[in-house]
């Protein structure tokens, strides 16, 4: 089978297309013939050498989410059979014509979703679910600031928060994106793109927000903490603006703030299985009902993985960039 | 009644002894004739102007914990009667001959505890309980690093962690204190007083600790995060080394660390009532059985509040500094 590998670190040009033996599914594994792959920022970090593959994942083949058809099953598999349309997350290896994963990691693709849409679903929506609900404790009526609302996870989080009866708040540098976010469920748009407009936030959340979903961080981290109500929780899931932050301990202590964090990528198998179970129960019904919509910005042929990385690095997209076989 | 007040900010000399009307207990309040008051670092910060009294507390009379006799009860009080020996936390006002508090905030003083010991119990042990268990999720078998183990809360946390079947780890700059901490339940002593000796920590907690109870913070905060196992929790309860810290976001994210925080002082009444209920159920039996021991360093007469502040600021004490009427 063909796969994209990272054998040295650097720009998109270090991605190298190679032949690999097609993996055989053992035990409770399923082999999926990959039809589409979602591109994630973590793939770019891995390519740059900043983010090695987690234990158990292929060290040199990136790719955290995929959609495709089951084409072979291990002897203990009970849930799937060849031909089933599935999607899922994995610790790596999805930039390939086939992946083998535990059967419990897979989700059925609802009718009406095409392959790129299905590949655009898992990472963004499972991260949004875990960040907002499992880790962040979001509940109906809560006001929730989503920092980086136009990112893949941000777009998913806006939809999910709205579907759960909460009030997502966010901003964007573009009026067009803001209009799209509103159509997807954004309850309150803050003016400006850089930083949190404190007066505007106060107008919609006078005592602060219960939850911040942090996808930006870096120097902007401070403002996120300042937006929280007493006993509020910040859930760190992304670092688009950088890896270092100042932490005002006195504010954290006096307002009894919580800082929690979550990444799918470093989640061990037991965590991925639990998350897939939660997604089957809580997210697939919303997806099937059209209340969650994977947003695809760009579909490129599988052969154009380097171009996909260039486009993600350039920014300006709204929704996922997907490779299609 | 007599009370110590803070009418301007500055050194211990700004504490001023005044006459105030003795408060009358209304509704479900109890008036306690204070026999002893525990001194806390927060009192010193309040005196310096860094830590205003929380809403609902007397703005100018410090004092967060006390022990004494019930001497009057409001018309709806059912739990206490005059003469009962009680102890408790409050948002402020305990540097006085009498305090009025909600009846649900009080704890019965077990036989065998004198007034200074009783006044030395609430703040340290309720904070340790809340920090380790309610917020931190400590459970039997967990390794727990207590940063600032010789402080009032640290000494309580060492005892409590040991009583719960966990393994408290800590260090001290003095061999004598370390011996006392060992006698109180410290499972592992790390060498050195400044910083965390990483090799020594690795020897006792190879994958890192499940929990850090952080009483030091400031520049030392980094080391605390580095001591955590994946998915570990740091609970911030004190700032002895300063209010600003650097936060390595990538480490937080990749290890899925949690930073939580807790202070008794800013807890509203509902939180104090809940905490008192937990203390009755979980802590008083351990206290009555002698498995938790309030440690009193110094008892001074009520008239010597400024001297008590000086001694606390000077450091070098092991256990609580208490004023006695």
XYZ file of C-alpha atoms in Angstrom:
650
model
C 0.000 0.000 0.000
C 1.013 3.613 -0.360
C 1.708 5.789 2.661
C 3.169 9.200 3.399
C 6.127 9.045 5.770
C 8.239 11.497 7.727
C 11.814 10.282 7.790
C 13.436 13.662 8.355
C 12.030 16.852 9.855
C 11.361 20.065 7.997
C 8.955 21.710 5.548
C 6.146 20.002 3.615
C 8.745 18.677 1.143
C 10.068 16.168 3.684
C 6.826 14.185 3.382
C 7.780 11.182 1.301
C 5.437 8.786 -0.459
C 6.495 5.172 -0.056
C 5.239 1.621 -0.437
C 4.591 -0.247 2.809
C 3.304 -3.767 3.392
C -0.466 -3.736 3.824
C -1.081 -4.481 7.517
C -3.004 -7.602 8.561
C -5.638 -7.176 11.267
C -5.017 -9.394 14.303
C -7.323 -10.304 17.191
C -9.874 -7.567 17.658
C -8.482 -5.349 14.918
C -10.205 -4.106 11.800
C -8.440 -3.068 8.608
C -9.967 -0.021 6.967
C -9.393 0.868 3.316
C -8.925 4.592 3.815
C -11.008 6.826 1.556
C -10.270 10.161 3.173
C -7.888 11.529 5.817
C -8.330 14.661 7.931
C -5.267 16.925 8.208
C -4.488 18.200 11.687
C -2.124 20.797 13.058
C -0.484 18.018 15.079
C 0.585 16.393 11.778
C 2.480 19.574 10.885
C 4.127 19.674 14.318
C 5.142 16.033 13.926
C 6.649 16.807 10.508
C 8.614 19.690 12.035
C 9.970 17.351 14.716
C 8.140 19.025 17.602
C 5.665 16.273 18.353
C 6.881 12.666 18.133
C 4.307 9.928 17.524
C 2.772 8.588 20.739
C 3.690 5.097 22.013
C 2.012 2.354 19.969
C 1.518 4.514 16.878
C 3.612 4.153 13.697
C 6.620 6.406 14.333
C 6.866 7.754 10.792
C 3.362 7.731 9.237
C 1.240 10.679 10.419
C -2.545 10.872 10.343
C -4.965 10.988 13.275
C -8.371 10.564 11.648
C -9.781 8.794 8.667
C -12.920 7.472 7.006
C -13.205 4.417 4.791
C -14.537 0.941 4.253
C -13.823 -2.065 6.405
C -11.923 -4.494 4.184
C -10.710 -7.204 6.588
C -11.400 -8.122 10.225
C -9.427 -10.004 12.866
C -10.729 -13.284 14.300
C -12.261 -11.777 17.472
C -14.057 -8.870 15.761
C -17.828 -8.949 16.290
C -18.980 -5.444 15.521
C -17.966 -4.896 11.884
C -17.812 -6.684 8.563
C -16.192 -5.905 5.231
C -17.957 -3.126 3.398
C -19.053 -1.201 6.514
C -18.559 2.561 6.267
C -16.525 3.706 9.268
C -14.601 6.646 10.601
C -12.299 7.040 13.539
C -9.357 8.497 15.363
C -6.024 6.763 15.813
C -2.678 7.606 17.384
C -1.137 7.863 13.897
C -0.788 6.068 10.573
C -3.842 7.377 8.705
C -1.831 8.934 5.825
C -1.991 5.535 4.115
C -4.202 3.395 1.929
C -5.083 1.192 4.900
C -4.994 1.349 8.698
C -5.561 -1.355 11.311
C -7.312 -0.247 14.496
C -9.141 -1.847 17.419
C -12.761 -2.448 16.464
C -13.940 -0.372 19.405
C -12.264 2.746 18.036
C -14.483 2.910 14.964
C -17.728 4.803 14.472
C -20.364 4.052 11.838
C -20.635 6.797 9.211
C -24.246 8.041 9.079
C -26.036 7.952 5.726
C -25.699 11.185 3.852
C -22.109 11.944 4.878
C -19.566 11.620 2.066
C -16.008 10.445 2.723
C -14.412 13.882 3.172
C -17.179 14.924 5.575
C -16.755 11.692 7.524
C -12.969 12.180 7.717
C -13.582 15.728 8.943
C -15.703 14.583 11.871
C -13.768 12.520 14.436
C -10.842 14.636 15.620
C -12.719 17.920 15.796
C -15.945 16.705 17.358
C -14.468 14.131 19.727
C -11.980 16.727 20.963
C -14.770 19.278 21.335
C -16.879 16.751 23.267
C -14.075 15.733 25.546
C -12.892 19.301 26.093
C -16.288 20.870 26.651
C -18.130 18.100 28.453
C -15.988 15.299 29.866
C -13.132 17.529 31.022
C -14.839 20.924 31.105
C -18.183 19.926 32.610
C -20.228 22.131 30.251
C -23.968 21.999 30.894
C -27.080 23.635 29.462
C -27.255 27.347 30.161
C -23.507 27.765 30.647
C -21.729 30.525 28.812
C -18.608 29.230 27.149
C -15.845 31.205 25.459
C -14.273 29.372 22.530
C -10.869 30.825 21.755
C -10.040 29.982 18.170
C -13.647 29.523 17.122
C -12.775 29.381 13.407
C -10.394 26.452 13.800
C -11.511 22.899 13.091
C -12.045 22.138 16.762
C -13.519 25.594 17.353
C -16.161 25.137 14.647
C -17.074 21.776 16.138
C -17.183 23.215 19.663
C -19.507 26.057 18.651
C -21.954 23.555 17.177
C -21.703 21.135 20.057
C -22.099 23.781 22.772
C -25.190 25.122 21.013
C -26.616 21.607 20.583
C -26.184 21.013 24.330
C -28.135 24.140 25.270
C -25.105 26.191 26.248
C -24.139 29.620 24.875
C -20.957 29.608 22.814
C -19.139 32.954 22.619
C -16.339 33.691 20.161
C -14.727 36.098 17.763
C -13.188 36.044 14.303
C -11.082 38.394 12.237
C -13.491 38.040 9.319
C -17.138 39.060 9.131
C -17.801 36.259 6.692
C -16.498 33.634 9.099
C -18.444 35.188 11.925
C -21.616 34.904 9.863
C -20.832 31.233 9.268
C -20.180 30.685 12.972
C -23.477 32.331 13.837
C -25.258 30.058 11.393
C -23.609 27.099 13.157
C -24.791 28.212 16.600
C -22.496 30.955 17.928
C -24.679 32.771 20.482
C -22.531 35.873 20.970
C -19.836 37.335 18.727
C -17.181 39.488 20.378
C -15.777 42.316 18.264
C -12.151 42.234 17.119
C -10.020 39.249 16.364
C -7.008 39.726 18.612
C -7.631 39.387 22.309
C -10.857 39.297 24.264
C -12.888 42.516 24.247
C -13.563 42.725 27.981
C -16.431 45.183 27.797
C -18.206 43.165 25.124
C -17.665 39.990 27.106
C -19.021 41.640 30.239
C -22.161 42.618 28.340
C -22.963 38.997 27.460
C -21.459 37.257 30.513
C -21.494 39.771 33.378
C -19.863 37.525 35.967
C -17.518 35.843 33.511
C -17.896 32.538 31.659
C -18.134 29.086 33.209
C -15.745 27.578 30.678
C -13.056 28.633 28.237
C -12.074 26.191 25.526
C -8.527 27.329 24.791
C -7.158 26.690 21.311
C -4.954 29.780 21.118
C -2.919 30.032 24.345
C 0.545 31.591 24.256
C 0.434 35.287 25.152
C -3.349 35.178 24.899
C -3.665 32.723 27.779
C -3.922 35.497 30.357
C -7.016 36.956 28.734
C -8.670 33.556 28.785
C -8.153 33.240 32.524
C -9.457 36.774 33.006
C -12.685 35.810 31.212
C -13.554 33.089 33.728
C -16.177 33.386 36.441
C -15.174 32.264 39.958
C -14.691 28.470 39.973
C -14.567 28.574 36.176
C -12.588 26.051 34.180
C -10.177 26.614 31.331
C -9.646 23.552 29.161
C -6.441 23.729 27.159
C -6.669 21.798 23.896
C -4.545 23.807 21.477
C -1.523 26.075 21.283
C -1.945 28.053 18.067
C -0.283 31.152 19.550
C 2.568 29.474 21.368
C 3.751 27.144 24.062
C 4.646 29.486 26.906
C 2.339 31.490 29.081
C 2.433 33.565 32.210
C 0.227 32.196 34.953
C -1.211 34.753 37.404
C -1.326 32.468 40.426
C -3.072 34.934 42.720
C -6.006 35.232 40.348
C -6.175 31.456 39.945
C -6.190 31.027 43.708
C -8.568 33.803 44.681
C -11.150 32.893 42.048
C -10.585 29.145 42.555
C -10.040 28.651 38.814
C -9.304 25.284 37.277
C -6.968 24.676 34.355
C -7.433 21.337 32.706
C -6.135 19.929 29.456
C -6.830 17.368 26.846
C -5.345 16.044 23.622
C -6.690 13.149 21.630
C -3.312 12.372 20.193
C -1.652 11.231 23.397
C -4.691 9.268 24.560
C -3.900 5.575 25.084
C -6.147 2.863 23.603
C -8.374 2.623 26.692
C -9.063 6.338 26.412
C -9.831 6.122 22.702
C -12.217 3.228 23.327
C -14.042 5.144 26.044
C -14.247 8.228 23.878
C -15.611 6.260 20.903
C -18.269 4.794 23.212
C -19.249 8.282 24.365
C -19.321 9.473 20.742
C -21.642 6.636 19.722
C -24.008 7.513 22.522
C -23.914 11.298 22.515
C -22.573 12.572 19.189
C -23.744 10.211 16.452
C -27.438 10.929 17.139
C -26.737 14.663 16.861
C -24.716 14.077 13.693
C -27.411 11.883 12.143
C -30.011 14.547 12.968
C -27.946 17.210 11.214
C -27.369 19.177 14.422
C -23.626 18.654 14.055
C -22.137 19.285 10.623
C -18.558 18.497 9.680
C -17.278 21.549 7.806
C -14.858 20.774 4.970
C -12.827 23.646 3.531
C -10.707 21.843 0.963
C -10.467 18.347 -0.485
C -7.183 17.439 -2.146
C -6.076 14.170 -3.766
C -4.058 11.827 -1.522
C -1.012 12.577 -3.682
C -1.069 16.205 -2.517
C -0.306 15.797 1.176
C 2.525 18.380 1.023
C 0.134 20.930 -0.521
C -2.408 20.147 2.205
C 0.234 20.940 4.823
C 1.098 24.193 3.035
C -2.529 25.274 3.033
C -3.003 24.458 6.700
C 0.162 26.385 7.617
C -0.969 29.359 5.507
C -4.233 29.592 7.449
C -7.289 31.305 6.079
C -9.274 28.094 5.730
C -12.590 27.638 7.512
C -13.156 23.988 8.311
C -11.082 20.922 7.666
C -8.542 20.215 4.963
C -8.968 16.624 3.822
C -7.034 14.239 1.557
C -9.163 11.937 -0.568
C -8.123 8.648 -2.199
C -15.935 43.239 73.223
C -12.298 43.639 72.226
C -11.154 43.072 68.669
C -8.040 43.624 66.561
C -8.696 45.763 63.499
C -6.817 46.741 60.361
C -7.690 50.332 59.479
C -4.541 51.085 57.487
C -2.133 48.767 55.696
C 1.440 48.091 56.720
C 3.582 46.224 59.254
C 2.346 44.432 62.403
C 2.101 47.819 64.169
C -0.981 48.790 62.130
C -3.019 46.191 64.024
C -5.107 48.205 66.406
C -6.997 46.934 69.460
C -10.478 48.447 69.747
C -13.805 48.009 71.486
C -16.655 46.804 69.300
C -20.289 46.047 70.150
C -20.702 42.373 70.976
C -22.640 40.876 68.055
C -26.072 39.309 68.591
C -26.739 35.978 66.866
C -29.744 36.116 64.527
C -31.724 33.281 62.906
C -29.491 30.247 62.565
C -26.401 31.942 63.961
C -24.389 30.993 67.009
C -22.247 33.372 69.045
C -18.969 31.854 70.176
C -16.929 33.279 73.034
C -13.531 32.924 71.407
C -10.893 31.191 73.534
C -8.183 30.847 70.902
C -7.526 32.101 67.346
C -5.276 30.517 64.728
C -2.991 32.924 62.837
C -2.817 32.451 59.085
C -0.598 33.798 56.348
C -3.732 35.269 54.753
C -4.124 37.514 57.830
C -0.687 38.983 57.130
C -1.557 39.545 53.472
C -4.774 41.260 54.492
C -2.824 43.514 56.888
C -0.426 44.408 54.051
C -3.383 45.346 51.844
C -2.873 42.489 49.362
C -5.922 40.457 50.263
C -9.152 42.299 51.044
C -11.757 40.547 53.197
C -14.173 38.412 51.169
C -17.789 39.536 50.672
C -19.867 39.035 53.826
C -16.891 39.062 56.195
C -16.054 42.005 58.488
C -13.880 44.255 56.322
C -11.456 45.261 59.071
C -11.291 42.414 61.626
C -9.042 39.557 60.453
C -9.147 35.972 61.683
C -10.174 32.846 59.804
C -10.332 30.176 62.507
C -11.189 30.001 66.165
C -12.160 27.746 69.030
C -14.360 28.648 71.964
C -17.581 28.162 73.859
C -21.050 28.767 72.511
C -22.481 31.617 74.584
C -25.714 32.541 72.750
C -27.769 31.033 69.949
C -30.235 32.462 67.422
C -33.909 31.415 67.479
C -33.608 28.802 64.699
C -30.470 27.096 66.015
C -30.996 23.400 66.778
C -27.566 21.911 66.894
C -25.789 23.796 69.706
C -26.411 25.197 73.147
C -24.506 27.547 75.413
C -21.433 25.905 76.860
C -20.692 23.644 73.890
C -17.025 23.508 72.901
C -16.728 24.359 69.224
C -14.210 25.287 66.552
C -14.587 26.556 63.026
C -13.559 28.556 60.033
C -15.049 31.879 59.022
C -14.476 34.427 56.261
C -12.998 36.833 58.846
C -13.600 38.423 62.226
C -12.043 35.844 64.559
C -9.483 38.261 66.091
C -12.152 39.204 68.620
C -13.676 38.118 71.909
C -16.779 36.841 70.113
C -17.828 35.809 66.612
C -21.250 35.030 65.185
C -21.355 32.257 62.572
C -23.946 29.998 60.968
C -24.511 26.969 63.188
C -23.578 24.656 60.315
C -20.060 26.055 60.150
C -19.105 24.813 63.596
C -17.427 21.565 64.583
C -17.518 19.965 68.037
C -14.123 19.970 69.751
C -13.197 16.386 70.687
C -12.355 15.675 74.321
C -8.670 15.939 75.021
C -8.000 18.901 72.730
C -7.200 22.163 74.531
C -8.246 25.533 73.101
C -5.013 26.307 71.222
C -5.015 22.823 69.671
C -8.649 23.229 68.661
C -7.950 26.658 67.115
C -5.021 25.108 65.228
C -7.208 22.477 63.596
C -9.816 23.951 61.212
C -7.962 25.986 58.603
C -5.069 23.584 58.127
C -6.979 20.318 58.121
C -10.043 21.493 56.208
C -7.786 23.025 53.558
C -5.720 19.843 53.418
C -8.897 17.762 53.075
C -10.341 19.951 50.373
C -7.046 20.260 48.498
C -6.026 16.605 48.669
C -9.365 14.855 48.405
C -12.294 16.980 47.210
C -10.327 18.946 44.624
C -7.288 16.721 44.145
C -8.975 13.311 44.145
C -6.301 11.669 46.335
C -6.931 7.993 46.989
C -5.191 5.180 48.861
C -1.934 4.146 47.242
C -1.382 7.475 45.478
C 1.956 9.174 45.798
C 1.515 12.803 46.650
C 4.148 15.531 46.714
C 3.498 18.163 49.381
C 5.395 21.339 48.562
C 5.800 23.295 51.757
C 5.406 20.268 54.015
C 6.534 22.173 57.119
C 3.838 24.828 56.810
C 0.621 24.610 58.813
C -1.324 23.190 55.877
C 1.634 21.022 54.863
C 1.856 19.385 58.294
C -1.885 18.698 58.170
C -1.657 17.332 54.620
C 1.163 14.935 55.518
C -0.926 13.489 58.339
C -4.113 13.341 56.311
C -2.510 11.726 53.250
C -0.932 9.083 55.482
C -4.232 8.483 57.299
C -5.961 7.918 53.943
C -3.463 5.264 52.854
C -1.590 7.490 50.415
C 2.159 8.160 50.396
C 3.066 11.754 51.222
C 6.443 12.927 49.879
C 8.149 16.114 50.986
C 11.318 17.887 51.953
C 12.502 20.338 54.577
C 15.539 22.493 55.109
C 15.944 21.130 58.624
C 16.686 17.555 59.698
C 14.756 18.112 62.894
C 11.605 19.123 61.041
C 12.025 16.224 58.685
C 12.144 13.873 61.668
C 8.939 15.425 62.987
C 7.272 15.097 59.569
C 8.313 11.445 59.418
C 6.793 10.862 62.825
C 3.566 12.445 61.520
C 3.420 10.157 58.479
C 5.777 11.446 55.767
C 6.501 8.337 53.669
C 9.446 9.680 51.666
C 11.761 12.586 52.413
C 13.482 14.223 49.445
C 16.953 15.647 50.102
C 17.539 19.396 49.974
C 15.117 22.144 50.792
C 15.106 24.280 47.646
C 13.541 22.703 44.614
C 12.573 19.130 43.910
C 15.452 16.643 43.701
C 14.374 14.919 40.491
C 16.535 11.832 40.897
C 15.344 11.287 44.449
C 11.750 11.790 43.374
C 12.184 9.313 40.525
C 13.461 6.727 42.991
C 10.251 6.884 45.053
C 7.755 7.752 42.288
C 9.218 6.446 39.013
C 6.408 7.657 36.760
C 5.784 10.865 38.693
C 3.252 11.603 41.407
C -0.532 11.554 41.048
C -0.931 14.783 42.987
C 1.062 17.825 44.019
C -0.295 19.955 46.831
C 1.302 23.307 46.016
C 1.928 25.696 48.917
C 5.101 27.272 47.494
C 4.449 28.234 43.840
C 6.252 31.267 42.367
C 9.421 30.225 40.561
C 9.091 26.764 42.042
C 5.822 26.084 40.238
C 7.585 24.610 37.211
C 9.236 21.903 39.274
C 5.891 20.935 40.720
C 4.406 20.412 37.269
C 7.484 18.419 36.260
C 6.896 16.066 39.202
C 3.448 15.010 37.974
C 2.642 11.718 36.282
C 0.539 11.888 33.097
C -3.000 13.013 33.970
C -1.675 14.159 37.335
C -3.245 17.043 39.215
C -1.610 20.023 40.857
C -3.747 21.686 43.494
C -2.688 25.253 44.210
C -3.473 26.288 47.769
C -0.636 28.636 48.698
C 1.826 31.121 47.262
C 4.696 31.272 49.769
C 7.274 31.869 47.005
C 5.331 34.347 44.923
C 2.367 35.125 42.741
C 3.736 34.754 39.230
C 4.746 31.594 37.457
C 5.704 30.433 34.015
C 3.337 27.816 32.640
C 4.837 25.316 30.167
C 1.681 24.777 28.103
C 3.122 22.039 25.897
C 3.931 19.887 28.915
C 0.496 20.513 30.398
C -1.131 19.523 27.121
C 0.986 16.504 26.233
C 0.765 14.986 29.702
C -2.879 16.038 30.118
C -2.083 17.679 33.459
C -4.706 19.409 35.561
C -4.133 22.554 37.607
C -6.794 23.173 40.193
C -6.969 25.568 43.086
C -8.596 26.115 46.399
C -8.707 28.652 49.202
C -10.911 28.473 52.240
C -10.928 32.206 52.647
C -12.886 33.045 49.525
C -15.352 30.198 49.995
C -18.944 31.430 50.274
C -21.211 30.222 53.090
C -22.611 27.293 51.097
C -19.065 26.050 50.535
C -18.153 26.423 54.216
C -21.285 24.520 55.233
C -20.484 21.677 52.836
C -16.907 21.557 53.996
C -17.932 21.474 57.670
C -20.260 18.572 56.872
C -17.415 16.701 55.182
C -15.146 17.463 58.132
C -17.689 16.063 60.610
C -17.941 12.884 58.623
C -14.353 12.308 57.533
C -12.001 14.294 59.741
C -13.452 14.387 63.266
C -13.295 10.583 63.641
C -9.610 10.656 62.635
C -9.006 13.566 65.014
C -10.801 11.859 67.916
C -8.767 8.701 67.254
C -5.518 10.666 67.418
C -4.639 9.943 63.799
C -4.697 13.681 63.054
C -2.881 15.937 65.509
C -3.036 19.719 65.403
C 0.544 20.903 65.839
C 0.914 24.116 67.827
C 4.241 25.942 67.663
C 3.523 28.997 69.798
C 0.715 30.246 72.005
C 0.653 33.985 72.694
C -1.843 36.058 74.695
C -4.597 37.740 72.648
C -2.953 41.094 73.396
C 0.093 40.059 71.357
C -1.393 39.808 67.873
C 1.341 42.044 66.365
C 4.023 39.784 67.845
C 2.210 36.743 66.442
C 2.347 38.356 62.993
C 6.043 39.085 63.409
C 6.762 35.475 64.303
C 4.801 34.141 61.361
C 6.589 36.499 58.962
C 9.967 35.509 60.404
C 9.306 31.847 59.659
C 11.133 29.069 61.442
C 8.029 27.881 63.292
C 6.766 24.322 62.899
C 3.032 24.219 63.362
C 0.514 26.888 64.119
C 0.899 30.182 65.943
C -2.162 30.746 68.117
C -3.535 33.631 70.177
C -5.219 32.643 73.429
C -7.739 34.659 75.452
